[in-house]
Short mmCIF file of C-alpha atoms in Angstrom, two decimals:
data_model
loop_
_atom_site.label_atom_id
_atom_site.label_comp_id
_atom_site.label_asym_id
_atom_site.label_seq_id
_atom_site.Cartn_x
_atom_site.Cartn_y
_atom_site.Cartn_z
CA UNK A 1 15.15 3.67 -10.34
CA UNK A 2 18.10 4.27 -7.83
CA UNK A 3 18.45 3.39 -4.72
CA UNK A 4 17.54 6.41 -1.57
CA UNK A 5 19.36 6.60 1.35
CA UNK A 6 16.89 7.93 4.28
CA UNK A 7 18.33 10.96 6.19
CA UNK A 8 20.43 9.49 9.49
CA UNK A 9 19.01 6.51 9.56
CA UNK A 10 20.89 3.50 7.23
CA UNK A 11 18.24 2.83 5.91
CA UNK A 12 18.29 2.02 1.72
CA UNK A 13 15.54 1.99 -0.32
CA UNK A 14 14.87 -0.18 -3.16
CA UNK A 15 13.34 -1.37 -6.24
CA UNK A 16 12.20 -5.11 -6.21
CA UNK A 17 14.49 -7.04 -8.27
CA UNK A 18 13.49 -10.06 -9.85
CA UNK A 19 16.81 -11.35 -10.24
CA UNK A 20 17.15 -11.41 -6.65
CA UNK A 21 13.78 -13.15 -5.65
CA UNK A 22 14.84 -16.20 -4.00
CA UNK A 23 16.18 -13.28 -1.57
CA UNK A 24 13.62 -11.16 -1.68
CA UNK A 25 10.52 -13.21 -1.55
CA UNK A 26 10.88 -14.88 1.25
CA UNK A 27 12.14 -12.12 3.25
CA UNK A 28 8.79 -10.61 2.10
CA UNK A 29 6.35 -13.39 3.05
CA UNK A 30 7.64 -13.56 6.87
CA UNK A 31 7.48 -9.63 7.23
CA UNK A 32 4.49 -9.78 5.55
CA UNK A 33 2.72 -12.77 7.02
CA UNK A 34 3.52 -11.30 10.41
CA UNK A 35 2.24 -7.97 9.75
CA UNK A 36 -1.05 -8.13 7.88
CA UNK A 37 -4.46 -9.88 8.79
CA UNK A 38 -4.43 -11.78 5.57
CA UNK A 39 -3.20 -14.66 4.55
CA UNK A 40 -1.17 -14.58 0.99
CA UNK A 41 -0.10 -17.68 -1.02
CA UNK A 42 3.25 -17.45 -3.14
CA UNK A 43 0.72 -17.06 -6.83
CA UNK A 44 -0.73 -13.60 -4.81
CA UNK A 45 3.34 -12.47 -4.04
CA UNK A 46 3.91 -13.30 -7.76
CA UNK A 47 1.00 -11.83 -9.54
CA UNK A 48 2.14 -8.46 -8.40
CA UNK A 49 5.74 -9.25 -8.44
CA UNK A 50 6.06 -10.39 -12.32
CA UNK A 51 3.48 -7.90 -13.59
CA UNK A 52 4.26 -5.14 -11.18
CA UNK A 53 7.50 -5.11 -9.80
CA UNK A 54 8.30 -1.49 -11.09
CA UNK A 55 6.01 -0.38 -8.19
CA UNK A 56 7.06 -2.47 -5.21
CA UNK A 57 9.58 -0.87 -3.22
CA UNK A 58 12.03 -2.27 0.00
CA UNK A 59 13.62 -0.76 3.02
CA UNK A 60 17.02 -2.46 4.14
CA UNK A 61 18.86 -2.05 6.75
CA UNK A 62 22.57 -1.72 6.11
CA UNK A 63 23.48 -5.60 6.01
CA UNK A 64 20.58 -5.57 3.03
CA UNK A 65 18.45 -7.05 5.62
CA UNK A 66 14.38 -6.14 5.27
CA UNK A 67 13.24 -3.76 7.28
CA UNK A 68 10.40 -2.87 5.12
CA UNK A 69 7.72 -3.27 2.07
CA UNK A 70 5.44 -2.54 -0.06
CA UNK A 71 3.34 -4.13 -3.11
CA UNK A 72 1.45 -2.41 -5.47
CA UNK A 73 -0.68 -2.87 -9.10
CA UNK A 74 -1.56 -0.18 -11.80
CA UNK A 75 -4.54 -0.95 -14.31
CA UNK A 76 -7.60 0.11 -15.45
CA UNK A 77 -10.36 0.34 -13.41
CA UNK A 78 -13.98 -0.18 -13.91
CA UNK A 79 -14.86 3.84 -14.59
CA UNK A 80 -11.83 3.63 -16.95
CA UNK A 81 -9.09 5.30 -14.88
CA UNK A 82 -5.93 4.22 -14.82
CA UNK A 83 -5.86 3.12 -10.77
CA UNK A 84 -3.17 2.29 -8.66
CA UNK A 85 -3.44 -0.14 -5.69
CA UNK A 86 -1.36 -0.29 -2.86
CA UNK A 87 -2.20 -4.20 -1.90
CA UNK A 88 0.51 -4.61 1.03
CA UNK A 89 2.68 -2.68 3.15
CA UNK A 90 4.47 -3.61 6.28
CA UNK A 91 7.28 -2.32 8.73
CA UNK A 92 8.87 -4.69 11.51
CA UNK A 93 7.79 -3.48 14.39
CA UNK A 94 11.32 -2.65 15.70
CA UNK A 95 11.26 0.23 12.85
CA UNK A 96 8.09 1.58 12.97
CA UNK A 97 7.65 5.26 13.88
CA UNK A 98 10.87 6.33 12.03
CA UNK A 99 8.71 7.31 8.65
CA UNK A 100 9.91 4.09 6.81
CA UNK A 101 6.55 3.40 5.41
CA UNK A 102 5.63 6.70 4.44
CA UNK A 103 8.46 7.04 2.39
CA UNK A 104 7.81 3.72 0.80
CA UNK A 105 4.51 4.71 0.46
CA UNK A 106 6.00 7.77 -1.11
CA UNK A 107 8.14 5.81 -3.80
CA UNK A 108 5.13 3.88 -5.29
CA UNK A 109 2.75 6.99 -5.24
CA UNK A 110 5.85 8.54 -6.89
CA UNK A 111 6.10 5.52 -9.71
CA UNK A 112 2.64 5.39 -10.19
CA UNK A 113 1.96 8.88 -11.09
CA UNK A 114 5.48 8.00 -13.14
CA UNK A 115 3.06 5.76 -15.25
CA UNK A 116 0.04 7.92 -15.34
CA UNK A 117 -2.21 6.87 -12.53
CA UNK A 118 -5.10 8.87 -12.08
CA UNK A 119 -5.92 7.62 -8.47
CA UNK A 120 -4.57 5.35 -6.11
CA UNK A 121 -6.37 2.86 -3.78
CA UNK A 122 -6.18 0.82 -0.78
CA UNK A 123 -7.81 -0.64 1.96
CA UNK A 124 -7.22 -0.70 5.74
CA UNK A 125 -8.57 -1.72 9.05
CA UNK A 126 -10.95 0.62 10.70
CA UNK A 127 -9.06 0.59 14.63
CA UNK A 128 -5.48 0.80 12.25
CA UNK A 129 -5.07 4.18 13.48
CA UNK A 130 -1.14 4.22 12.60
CA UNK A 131 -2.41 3.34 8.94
CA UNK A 132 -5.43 5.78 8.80
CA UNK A 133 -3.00 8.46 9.83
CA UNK A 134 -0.03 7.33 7.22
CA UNK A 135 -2.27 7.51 4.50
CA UNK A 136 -4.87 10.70 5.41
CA UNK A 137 -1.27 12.49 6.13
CA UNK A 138 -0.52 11.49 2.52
CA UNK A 139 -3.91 12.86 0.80
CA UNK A 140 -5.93 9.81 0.75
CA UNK A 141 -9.87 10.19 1.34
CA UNK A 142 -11.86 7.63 2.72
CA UNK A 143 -14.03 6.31 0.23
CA UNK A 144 -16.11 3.39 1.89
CA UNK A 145 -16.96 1.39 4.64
CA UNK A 146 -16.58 -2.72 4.01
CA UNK A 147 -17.80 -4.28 6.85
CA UNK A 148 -16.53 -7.19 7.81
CA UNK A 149 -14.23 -7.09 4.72
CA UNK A 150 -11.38 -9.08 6.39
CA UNK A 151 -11.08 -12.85 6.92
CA UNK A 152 -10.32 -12.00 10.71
CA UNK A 153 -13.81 -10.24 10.58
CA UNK A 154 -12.98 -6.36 10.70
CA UNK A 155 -13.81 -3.82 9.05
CA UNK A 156 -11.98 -1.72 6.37
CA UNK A 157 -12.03 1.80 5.10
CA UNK A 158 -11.32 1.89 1.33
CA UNK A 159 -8.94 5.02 0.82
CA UNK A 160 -8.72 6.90 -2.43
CA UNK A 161 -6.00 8.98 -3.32
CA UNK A 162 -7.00 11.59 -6.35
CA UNK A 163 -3.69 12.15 -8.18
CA UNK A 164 -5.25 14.25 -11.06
CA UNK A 165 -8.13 16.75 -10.57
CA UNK A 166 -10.05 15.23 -13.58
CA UNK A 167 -10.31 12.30 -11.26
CA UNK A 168 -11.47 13.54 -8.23
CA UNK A 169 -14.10 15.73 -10.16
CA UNK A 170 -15.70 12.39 -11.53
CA UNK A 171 -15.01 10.38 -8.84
CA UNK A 172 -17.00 12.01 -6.18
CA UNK A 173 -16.53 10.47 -3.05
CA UNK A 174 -19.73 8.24 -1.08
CA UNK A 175 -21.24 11.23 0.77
CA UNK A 176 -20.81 9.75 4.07
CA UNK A 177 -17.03 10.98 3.28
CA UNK A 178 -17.38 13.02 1.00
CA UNK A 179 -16.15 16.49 2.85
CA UNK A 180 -12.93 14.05 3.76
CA UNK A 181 -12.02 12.02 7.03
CA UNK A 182 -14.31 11.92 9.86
CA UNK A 183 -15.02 10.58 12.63
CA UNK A 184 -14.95 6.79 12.96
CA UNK A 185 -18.14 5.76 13.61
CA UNK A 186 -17.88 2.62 16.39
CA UNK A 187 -17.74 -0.89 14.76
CA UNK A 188 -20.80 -3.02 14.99
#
């Protein structure tokens, strides 16, 4: 895949590279580690990384330094769809606002789809309204409520995104969604 150059801003976009991990993986775990409410051990970076590193995607700035990231997996899922995950994305904060993580978010949607995925899933907090509005702006329905699904205790929506109609039509979403994002109900 070749690099993109967002509009006005210097900012590249990129494939992962494995020849270039001892760059890119720690540059990863900080922005990472910093970001999200989860803590990840190297094995969790390099599961995805060495079987999925066609659908993780970077934002540099221009002295190649990260500005952004995301991880994501493609396999089958229980019902026998070929699902996509998006496990991680994060944006220093400095950068955020300037539509660098939809259009990573955009990429891997982009390279899934590429390789046939029929949905895409992901989780996120409940109070993440940035997040909830990223990904509902994208086409992603919320699917379920995990409570207390994080190690820090808070909740999570699980968002689907339907990429092919046969999908969505047996998929139907939990009825408390199923007419499509609504109001949050307060955590408990």
């Amino acid at each position: 895949m070749s690099n993109h150059l967002a509009r006005d801003s210097g900012i590249k976009y990129v494939q992962y590279d494995s020849s270039k991990e001892s760059v890119y993986l720690p540059a990863m775990r900080q922005l990472i580690s910093k970001d999200l409410s989860e803590p990840y051990s190297i094995y969790v970076y390099r599961y995805f990384l060495y079987h999925w590193g066609d659908l993780c995607f970077l934002a540099l700035d221009q002295e190649d330094g990260f500005v952004g990231v995301v991880i994501c997996k493609l396999e089958t899922h229980r019902n026998g769809a070929l699902r996509g995950y998006v496990a991680m994305l994060a944006v220093k904060e400095e950068h955020r606002g300037k539509g660098i993580a939809t259009k990573l978010v955009e990429m891997a949607i982009e390279a899934m789809i590429a390789q046939d995925a029929e949905e895409i899933a992901l989780e996120t907090e409940v109070g993440n309204a940035p997040a909830m509005k990223l990904y509902e702006g994208l086409g992603f329905l919320r699917s379920k409520r995990l409570h207390r699904y994080y190690l820090n205790g808070n909740t999570a929506f699980r968002l689907l995104l339907y990429t092919k109609e046969s999908a969505a039509r047996d998929n139907p979403q939990d009825e408390e969604y199923e007419n499509g994002p609504t109001q949050t109900p307060p955590d408990s």
